[in-house]
Coordinates of C-alpha atoms and ligand atoms in Angstrom, one line a residue:
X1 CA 45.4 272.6 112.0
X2 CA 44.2 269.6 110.4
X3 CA 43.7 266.8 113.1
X4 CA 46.1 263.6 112.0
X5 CA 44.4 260.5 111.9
X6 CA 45.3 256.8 112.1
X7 CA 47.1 254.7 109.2
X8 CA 44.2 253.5 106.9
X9 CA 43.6 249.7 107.2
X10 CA 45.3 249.9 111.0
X11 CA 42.5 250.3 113.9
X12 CA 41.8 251.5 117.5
X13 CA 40.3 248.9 119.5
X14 CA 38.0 250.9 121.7
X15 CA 37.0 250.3 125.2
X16 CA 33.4 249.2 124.3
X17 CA 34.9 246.5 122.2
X18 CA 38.5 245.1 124.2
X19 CA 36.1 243.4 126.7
X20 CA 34.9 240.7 123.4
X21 CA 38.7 241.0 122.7
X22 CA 40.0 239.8 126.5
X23 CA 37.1 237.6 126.1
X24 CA 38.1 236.2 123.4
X25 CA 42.0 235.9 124.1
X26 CA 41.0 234.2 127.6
X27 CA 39.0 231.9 126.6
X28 CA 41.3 230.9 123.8
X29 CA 44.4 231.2 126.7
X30 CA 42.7 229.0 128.9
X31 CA 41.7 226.3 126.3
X32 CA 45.5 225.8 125.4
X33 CA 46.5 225.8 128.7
X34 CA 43.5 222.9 129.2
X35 CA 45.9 221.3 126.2
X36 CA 49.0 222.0 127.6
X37 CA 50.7 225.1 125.4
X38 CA 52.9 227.4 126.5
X39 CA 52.9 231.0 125.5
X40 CA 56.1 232.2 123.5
X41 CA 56.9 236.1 122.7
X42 CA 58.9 236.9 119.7
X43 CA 59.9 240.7 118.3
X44 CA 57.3 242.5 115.8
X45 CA 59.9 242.9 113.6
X46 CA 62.7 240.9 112.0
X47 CA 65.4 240.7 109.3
X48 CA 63.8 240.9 106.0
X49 CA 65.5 237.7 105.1
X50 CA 64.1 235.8 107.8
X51 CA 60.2 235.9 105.7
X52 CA 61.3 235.6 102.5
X53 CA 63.5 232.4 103.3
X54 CA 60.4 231.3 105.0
X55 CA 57.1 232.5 103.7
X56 CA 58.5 232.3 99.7
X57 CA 59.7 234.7 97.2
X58 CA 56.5 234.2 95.2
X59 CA 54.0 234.6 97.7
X60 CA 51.2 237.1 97.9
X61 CA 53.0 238.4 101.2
X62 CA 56.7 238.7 100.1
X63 CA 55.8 240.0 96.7
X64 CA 53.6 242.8 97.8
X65 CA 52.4 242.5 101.3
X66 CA 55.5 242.8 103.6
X67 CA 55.9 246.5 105.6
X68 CA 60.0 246.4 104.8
X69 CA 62.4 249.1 106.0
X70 CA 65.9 250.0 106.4
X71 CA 66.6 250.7 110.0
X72 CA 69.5 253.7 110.5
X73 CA 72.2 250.8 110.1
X74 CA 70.9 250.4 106.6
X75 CA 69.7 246.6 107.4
X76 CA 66.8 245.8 106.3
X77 CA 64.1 244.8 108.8
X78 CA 60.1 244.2 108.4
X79 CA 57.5 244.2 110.6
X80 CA 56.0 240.8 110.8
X81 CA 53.5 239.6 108.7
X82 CA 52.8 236.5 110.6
X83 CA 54.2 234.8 113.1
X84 CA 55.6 231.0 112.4
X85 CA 58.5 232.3 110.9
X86 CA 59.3 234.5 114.1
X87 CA 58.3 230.8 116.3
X88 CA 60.8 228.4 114.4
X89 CA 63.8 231.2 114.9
X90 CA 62.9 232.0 118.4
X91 CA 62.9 228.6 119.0
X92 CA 66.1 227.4 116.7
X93 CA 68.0 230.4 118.2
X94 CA 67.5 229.4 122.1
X95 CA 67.5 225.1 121.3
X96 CA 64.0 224.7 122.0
X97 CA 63.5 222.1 118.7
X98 CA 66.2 219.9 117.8
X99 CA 65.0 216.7 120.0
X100 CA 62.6 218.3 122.1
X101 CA 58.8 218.0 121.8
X102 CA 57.0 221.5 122.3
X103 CA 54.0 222.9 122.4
X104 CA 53.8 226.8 121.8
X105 CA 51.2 229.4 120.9
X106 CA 51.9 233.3 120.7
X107 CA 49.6 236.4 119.9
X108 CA 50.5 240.0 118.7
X109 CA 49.3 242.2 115.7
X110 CA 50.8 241.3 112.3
X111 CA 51.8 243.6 109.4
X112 CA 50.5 243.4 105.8
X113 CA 49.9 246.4 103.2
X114 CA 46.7 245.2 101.6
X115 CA 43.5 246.8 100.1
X116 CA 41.2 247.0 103.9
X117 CA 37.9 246.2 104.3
X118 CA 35.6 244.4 106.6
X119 CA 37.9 241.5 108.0
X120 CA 41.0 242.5 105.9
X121 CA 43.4 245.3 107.6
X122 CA 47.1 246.4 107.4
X123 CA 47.3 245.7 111.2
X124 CA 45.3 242.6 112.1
X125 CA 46.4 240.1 114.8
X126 CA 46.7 236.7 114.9
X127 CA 46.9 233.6 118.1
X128 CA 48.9 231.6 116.4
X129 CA 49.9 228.0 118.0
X130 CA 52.8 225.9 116.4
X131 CA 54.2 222.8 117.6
X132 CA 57.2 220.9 117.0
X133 CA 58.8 217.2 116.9
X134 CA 55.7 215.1 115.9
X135 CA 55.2 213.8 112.7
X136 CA 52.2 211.2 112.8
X137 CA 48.9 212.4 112.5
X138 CA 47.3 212.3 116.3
X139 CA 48.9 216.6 116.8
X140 CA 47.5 217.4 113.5
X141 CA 44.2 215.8 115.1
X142 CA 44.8 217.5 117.8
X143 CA 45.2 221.1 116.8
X144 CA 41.7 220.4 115.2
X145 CA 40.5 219.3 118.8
X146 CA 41.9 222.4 120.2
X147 CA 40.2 224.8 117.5
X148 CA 36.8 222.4 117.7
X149 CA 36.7 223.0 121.8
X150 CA 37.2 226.6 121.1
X151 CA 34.4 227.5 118.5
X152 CA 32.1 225.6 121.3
X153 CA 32.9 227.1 123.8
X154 CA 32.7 230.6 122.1
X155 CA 29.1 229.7 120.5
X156 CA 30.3 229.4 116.8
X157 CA 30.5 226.5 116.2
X158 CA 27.3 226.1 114.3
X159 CA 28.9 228.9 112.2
X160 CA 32.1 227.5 111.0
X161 CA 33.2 224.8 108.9
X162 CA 36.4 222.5 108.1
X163 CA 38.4 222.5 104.7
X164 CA 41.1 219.8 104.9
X165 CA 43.3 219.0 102.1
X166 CA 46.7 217.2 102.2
X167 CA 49.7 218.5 99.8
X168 CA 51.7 215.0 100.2
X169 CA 55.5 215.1 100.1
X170 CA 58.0 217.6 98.0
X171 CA 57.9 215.0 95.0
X172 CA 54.4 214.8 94.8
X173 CA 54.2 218.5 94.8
X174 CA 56.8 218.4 92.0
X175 CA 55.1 215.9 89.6
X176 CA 51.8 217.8 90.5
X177 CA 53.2 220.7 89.5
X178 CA 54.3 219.8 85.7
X179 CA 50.7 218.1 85.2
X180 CA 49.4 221.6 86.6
X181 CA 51.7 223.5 84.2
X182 CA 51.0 221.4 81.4
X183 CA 47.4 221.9 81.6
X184 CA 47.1 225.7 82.4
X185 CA 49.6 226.1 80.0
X186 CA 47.0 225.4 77.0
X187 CA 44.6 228.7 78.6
X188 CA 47.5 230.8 79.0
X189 CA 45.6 233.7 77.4
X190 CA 42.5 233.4 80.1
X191 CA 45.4 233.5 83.1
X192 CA 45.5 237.0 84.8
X193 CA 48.6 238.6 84.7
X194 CA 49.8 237.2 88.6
X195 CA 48.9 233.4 87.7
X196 CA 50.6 234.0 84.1
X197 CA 53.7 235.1 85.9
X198 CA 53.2 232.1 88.7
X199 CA 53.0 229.7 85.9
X200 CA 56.9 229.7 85.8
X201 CA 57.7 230.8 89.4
X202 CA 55.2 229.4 91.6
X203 CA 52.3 227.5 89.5
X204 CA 50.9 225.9 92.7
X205 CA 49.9 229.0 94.5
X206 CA 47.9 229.6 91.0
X207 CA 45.6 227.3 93.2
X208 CA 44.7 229.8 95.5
X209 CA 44.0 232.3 93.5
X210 CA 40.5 234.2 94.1
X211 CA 40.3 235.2 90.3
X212 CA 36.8 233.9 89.7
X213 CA 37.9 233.2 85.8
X214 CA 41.3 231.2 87.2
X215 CA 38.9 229.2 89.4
X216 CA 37.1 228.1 87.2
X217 CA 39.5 227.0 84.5
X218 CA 40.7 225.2 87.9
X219 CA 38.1 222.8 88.0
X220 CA 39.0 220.8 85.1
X221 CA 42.3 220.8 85.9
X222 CA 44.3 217.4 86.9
X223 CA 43.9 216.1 90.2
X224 CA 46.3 216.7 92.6
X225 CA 45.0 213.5 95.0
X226 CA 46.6 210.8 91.5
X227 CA 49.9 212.5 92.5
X228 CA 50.0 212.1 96.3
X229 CA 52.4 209.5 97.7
X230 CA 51.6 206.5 99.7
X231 CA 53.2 208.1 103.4
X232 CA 51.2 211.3 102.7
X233 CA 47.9 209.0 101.8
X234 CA 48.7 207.1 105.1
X235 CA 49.0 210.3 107.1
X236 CA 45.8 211.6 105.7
X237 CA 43.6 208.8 106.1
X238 CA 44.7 208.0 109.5
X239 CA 44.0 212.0 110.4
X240 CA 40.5 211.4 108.6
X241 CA 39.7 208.6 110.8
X242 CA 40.6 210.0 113.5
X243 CA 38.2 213.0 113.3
X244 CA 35.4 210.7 112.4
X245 CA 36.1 208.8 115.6
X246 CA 36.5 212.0 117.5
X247 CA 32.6 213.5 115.8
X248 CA 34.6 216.5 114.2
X249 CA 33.1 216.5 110.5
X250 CA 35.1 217.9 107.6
X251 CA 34.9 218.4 104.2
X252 CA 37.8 217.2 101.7
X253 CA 39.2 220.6 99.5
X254 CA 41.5 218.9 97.0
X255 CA 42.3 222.7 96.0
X256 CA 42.9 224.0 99.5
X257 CA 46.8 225.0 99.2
X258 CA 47.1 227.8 101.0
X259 CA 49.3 231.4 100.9
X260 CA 52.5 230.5 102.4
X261 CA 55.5 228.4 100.5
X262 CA 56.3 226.5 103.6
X263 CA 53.1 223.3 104.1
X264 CA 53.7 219.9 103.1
X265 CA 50.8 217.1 104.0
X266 CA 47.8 218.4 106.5
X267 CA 46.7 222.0 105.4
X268 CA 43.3 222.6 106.8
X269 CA 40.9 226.0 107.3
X270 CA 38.1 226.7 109.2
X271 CA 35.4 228.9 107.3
X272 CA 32.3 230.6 107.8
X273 CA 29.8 231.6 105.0
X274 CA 28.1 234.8 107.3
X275 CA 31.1 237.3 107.1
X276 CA 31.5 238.1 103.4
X277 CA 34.8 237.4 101.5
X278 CA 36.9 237.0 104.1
X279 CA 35.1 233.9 105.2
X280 CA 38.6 232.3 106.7
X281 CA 38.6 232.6 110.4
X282 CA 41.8 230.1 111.3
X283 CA 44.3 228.2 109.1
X284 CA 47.1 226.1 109.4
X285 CA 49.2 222.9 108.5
X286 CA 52.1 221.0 108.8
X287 CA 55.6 222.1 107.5
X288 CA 57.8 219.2 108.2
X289 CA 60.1 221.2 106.0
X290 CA 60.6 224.8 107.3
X291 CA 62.9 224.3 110.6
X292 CA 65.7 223.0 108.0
X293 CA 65.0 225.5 105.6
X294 CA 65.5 228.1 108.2
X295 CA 69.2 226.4 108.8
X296 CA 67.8 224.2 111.3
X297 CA 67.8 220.4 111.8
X298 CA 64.8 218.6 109.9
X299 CA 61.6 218.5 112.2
X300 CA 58.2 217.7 112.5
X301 CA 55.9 220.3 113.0
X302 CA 52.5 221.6 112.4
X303 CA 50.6 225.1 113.6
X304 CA 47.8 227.3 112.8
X305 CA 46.9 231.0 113.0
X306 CA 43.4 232.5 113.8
X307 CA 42.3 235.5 113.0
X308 CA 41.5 237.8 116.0
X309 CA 39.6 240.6 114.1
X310 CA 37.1 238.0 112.2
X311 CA 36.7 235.8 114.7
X312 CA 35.7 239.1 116.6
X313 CA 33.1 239.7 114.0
X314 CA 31.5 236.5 114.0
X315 CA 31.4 235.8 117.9
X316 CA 29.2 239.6 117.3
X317 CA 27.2 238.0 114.7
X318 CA 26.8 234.5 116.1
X319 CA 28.6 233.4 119.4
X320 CA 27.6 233.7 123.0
X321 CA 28.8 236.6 124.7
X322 CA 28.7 236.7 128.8
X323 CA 25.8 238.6 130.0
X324 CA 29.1 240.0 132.3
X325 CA 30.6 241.9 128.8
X326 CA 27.5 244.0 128.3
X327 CA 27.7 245.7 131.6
X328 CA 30.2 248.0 132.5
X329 CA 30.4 247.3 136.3
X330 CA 28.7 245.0 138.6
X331 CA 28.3 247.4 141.9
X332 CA 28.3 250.8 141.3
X333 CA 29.0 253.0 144.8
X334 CA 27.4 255.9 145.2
X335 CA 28.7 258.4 148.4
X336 CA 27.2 261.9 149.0
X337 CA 28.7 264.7 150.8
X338 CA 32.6 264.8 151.5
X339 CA 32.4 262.9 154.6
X340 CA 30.6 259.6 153.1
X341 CA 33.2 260.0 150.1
X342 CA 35.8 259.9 151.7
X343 CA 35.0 256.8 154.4
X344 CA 33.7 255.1 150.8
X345 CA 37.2 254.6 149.8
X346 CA 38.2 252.7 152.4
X347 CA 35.0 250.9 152.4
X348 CA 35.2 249.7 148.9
X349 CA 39.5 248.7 149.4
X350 CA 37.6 246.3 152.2
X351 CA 35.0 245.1 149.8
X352 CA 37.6 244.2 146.9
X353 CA 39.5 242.4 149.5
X354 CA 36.8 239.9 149.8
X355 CA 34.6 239.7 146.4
X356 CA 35.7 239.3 142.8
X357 CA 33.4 241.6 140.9
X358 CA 33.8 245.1 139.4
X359 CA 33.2 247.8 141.6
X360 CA 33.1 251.5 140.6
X361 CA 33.1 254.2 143.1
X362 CA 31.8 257.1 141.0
X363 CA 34.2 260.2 141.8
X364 CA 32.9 262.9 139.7
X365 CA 30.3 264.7 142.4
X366 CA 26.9 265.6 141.1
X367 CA 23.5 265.3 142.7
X368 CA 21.9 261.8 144.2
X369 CA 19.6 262.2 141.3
X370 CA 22.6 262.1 138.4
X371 CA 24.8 259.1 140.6
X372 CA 21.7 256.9 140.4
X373 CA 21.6 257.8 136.3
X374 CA 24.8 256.9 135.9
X375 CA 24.3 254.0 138.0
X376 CA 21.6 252.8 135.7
X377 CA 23.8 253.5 132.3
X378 CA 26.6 251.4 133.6
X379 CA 24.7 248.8 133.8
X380 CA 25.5 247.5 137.4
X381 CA 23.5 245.6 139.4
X382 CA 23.6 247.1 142.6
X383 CA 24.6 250.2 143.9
X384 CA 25.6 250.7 147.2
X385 CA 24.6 254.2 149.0
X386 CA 26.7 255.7 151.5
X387 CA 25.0 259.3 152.7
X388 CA 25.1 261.5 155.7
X389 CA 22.3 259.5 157.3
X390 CA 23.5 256.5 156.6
X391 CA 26.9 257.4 158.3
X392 CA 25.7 258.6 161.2
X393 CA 23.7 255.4 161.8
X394 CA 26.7 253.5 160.9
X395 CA 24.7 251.6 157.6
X396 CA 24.7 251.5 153.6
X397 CA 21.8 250.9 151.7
X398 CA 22.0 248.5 149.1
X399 CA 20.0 249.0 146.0
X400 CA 19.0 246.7 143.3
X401 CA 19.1 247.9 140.3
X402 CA 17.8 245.1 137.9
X403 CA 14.9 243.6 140.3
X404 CA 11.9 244.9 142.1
X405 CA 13.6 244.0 145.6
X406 CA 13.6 246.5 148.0
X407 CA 16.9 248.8 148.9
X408 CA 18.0 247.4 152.4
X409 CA 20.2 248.8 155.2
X410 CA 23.4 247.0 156.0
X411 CA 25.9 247.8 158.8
X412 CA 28.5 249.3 157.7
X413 CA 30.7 246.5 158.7
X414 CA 29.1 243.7 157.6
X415 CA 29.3 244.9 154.3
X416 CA 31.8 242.4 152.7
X417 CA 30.4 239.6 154.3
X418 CA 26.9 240.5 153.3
X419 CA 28.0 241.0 149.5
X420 CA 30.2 238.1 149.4
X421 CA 27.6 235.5 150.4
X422 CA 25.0 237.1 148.1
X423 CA 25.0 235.6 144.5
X424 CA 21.8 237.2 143.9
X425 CA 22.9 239.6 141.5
X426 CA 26.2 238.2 140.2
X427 CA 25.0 235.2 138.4
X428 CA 27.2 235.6 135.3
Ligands
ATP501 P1 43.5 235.4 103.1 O1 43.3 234.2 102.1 O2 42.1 235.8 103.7 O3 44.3 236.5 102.6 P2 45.8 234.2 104.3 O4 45.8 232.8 103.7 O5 46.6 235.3 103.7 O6 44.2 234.7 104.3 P3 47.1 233.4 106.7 O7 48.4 233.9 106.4 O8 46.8 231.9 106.7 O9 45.9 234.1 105.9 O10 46.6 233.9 108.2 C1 45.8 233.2 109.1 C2 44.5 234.0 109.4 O11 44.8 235.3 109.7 C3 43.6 234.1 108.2 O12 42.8 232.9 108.1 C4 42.7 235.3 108.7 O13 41.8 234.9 109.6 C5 43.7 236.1 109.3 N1 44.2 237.2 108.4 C6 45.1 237.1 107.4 N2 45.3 238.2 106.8 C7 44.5 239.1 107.4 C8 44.3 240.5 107.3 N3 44.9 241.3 106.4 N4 43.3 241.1 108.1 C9 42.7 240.4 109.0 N5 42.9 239.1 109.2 C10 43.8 238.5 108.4
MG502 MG1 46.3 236.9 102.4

């Protein structure tokens, strides 16, 4: 019978690569908590209603993307393909906005049905971090603070880059958009057939279209930056100055709009040039404008979402990964004969007690000769040998694996303290 396989564009993260991921997800954990966010879980799926309300009709996701079922109730639910929406009614439905200031971030595979390839999937996930009840610029600066420590800390930021872009208030939008009508309207012909059709629905996300003929038409087309209004301007430049006071450098996309129906002002990305096409690694932005749209009392707020599975790839390509991830254990216990085995579990319950790194007692039998091979291949840097001789004298031997130091003998007692005092091997 034919084996069945997973859903194309949806992956299995393997054991060889969830230590990048934890890695990854710590680091990025332990930054926010430097900033102080707190974590929020929502439901991987919603009501249908809840992303089209929020994400826009004519959006790349609601038109085409979206993983949408009816449930046996004959509602119609999908499976979330992103998570701000999910944020602003978690947090409307249990009065975390209205007059409070919050913090949030959450993290969790998202949903959408497009064509995969490298750094594109139909399951990808997302840490996403949204905040709420702000409206000056000093959280958007922020956010960009938080993402800047992050890519140092995780060796990329040589690698990445940051696109910033303001989309000023509704009414600039509005006038923007009839100049922007206006003047596509004369090349209808050159359109492809989604911008022709977003010409009447949606003609700013024409924008962000990735038709290389569209973009190019693009560049001659009216400036969205005559249209802003002075509050917006205000907000911008006081952001701008702020990142040059703060050393974070930036480049100015007055054609940065992104995917999703629901940013007003700040919209900003972070991109890299060494992973291909899907060179965005994080993006985000304020949408002052969503919380009320969602049935909810007008609020500041302003998020961003990173992508897990890229940012993966370019920590692989370019970041600093812990000597630690490359290794499967750090003392590997080796115990021959039944007698030795058994005392060995006790032994190494003590030693967990009192050190913090990985310990592997190998279980599967087999000669000295073969323990000591596997000992190698997992990489450890000791391994501690517990045979019949050793028992009967009462000591371990305790070989190093990575230097030329000799294997001492250690009573069997002093074990822990012996290992715990000795950084020796455990450096990273
Ligand atoms: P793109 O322009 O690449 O389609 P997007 O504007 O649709 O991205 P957002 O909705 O802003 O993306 O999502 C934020 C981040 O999530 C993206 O910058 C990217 O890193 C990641 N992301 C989005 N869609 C996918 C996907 N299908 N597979 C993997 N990562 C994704
Ligand atoms: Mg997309």
């Amino acid at each position: 019978m034919a084996k069945i396989k997973a859903i194309r564009g949806m992956n299995d993260i393997l054991p060889e690569q969830t230590a990048l991921w934890q890695y990854l997800e710590d680091t990025t954990r332990s930054v926010l908590s430097n900033y102080g966010y707190s974590e929020i879980r929502t439901p991987i799926v919603e009501y249908t209603d809840l992303f089209c309300r929020s994400i826009g009709e004519v959006t790349d996701i609601v038109e085409k993307e979206m993983y949408t079922f009816n449930d046996r109730n004959g509602e119609s639910l999908t499976l979330r393909p992103e998570g701000t929406a999910s944020c602003v009614r978690a947090c409307e439905e249990h009065g975390l906005i209205f007059n409070q200031v919050q913090r949030l971030w959450y993290t969790g595979p998202m949903f959408r049905y497009e064509r995969p390839q490298k750094g594109r999937y139909r399951q990808f996930h997302q840490i996403g971090v949204e905040t709420f009840g702000m409206q000056g610029p000093n959280i958007d600066t922020e956010l960009l603070l938080v993402t800047a420590r992050l890519w140092k800390k995780l060796g990329i930021d040589h690698a990445v880059t940051l696109q910033l872009n303001t989309l000023g208030s509704a009414q600039a939008r509005a006038s923007y958009k009839d100049k922007l009508v206006a003047y596509l309207t004369q090349y209808f012909d050159l359109l492809d057939e989604d911008s022709q059709r977003r010409l009447s629905t949606n003609p700013l996300r024409i924008l962000d279209s990735k038709n290389p003929q569209v973009q190019s038409l693009l560049e001659n087309a009216p400036d969205f930056h005559e249209c802003l209004d002075s509050e917006s301007l205000v907000h911008f430049d006081q952001l701008k100055s702020n990142l040059d006071r703060l050393g974070i450098t930036y480049e100015v996309n007055p054609r940065l709009v992104r995917g999703l129906d629901y940013y007003g002002r700040t919209v900003f990305e972070w991109v890299t040039d060494r992973l291909g096409a899907q060179g965005t690694v994080c993006a985000g932005g304020r949408y002052d404008g969503l919380v009320e749209q969602l049935g909810g009392r007008s609020t500041s707020a302003v998020g961003f979402a990173m992508g897990v599975e890229r940012l993966v790839l370019l920590i692989e390509a370019e970041g600093y990964i812990p000597e630690r991830l490359k290794r499967d254990t750090d003392i590997f216990v080796a115990a021959m004969g039944d007698q030795a085995e058994q005392k060995s579990l006790a032994m190494v319950e003590k030693l967990r007690d009192g050190i913090p790194w990985r310990i592997t007692l190998d279980c599967s039998g087999g000669s000295f000769k073969s323990k000591m091979k596997k000992a190698d291949r997992s990489g450890a840097r000791v391994a501690l040998i517990l045979g019949e001789n050793e028992l009967e004298q009462g000591v371990i031997a305790l070989k190093p694996l990575r230097t030329q130091e000799q294997q001492e003998l250690i009573p069997l007692d002093q074990v822990v303290s012996e290992l715990s005092a000795d950084s020796r091997f455990f450096k990273e």
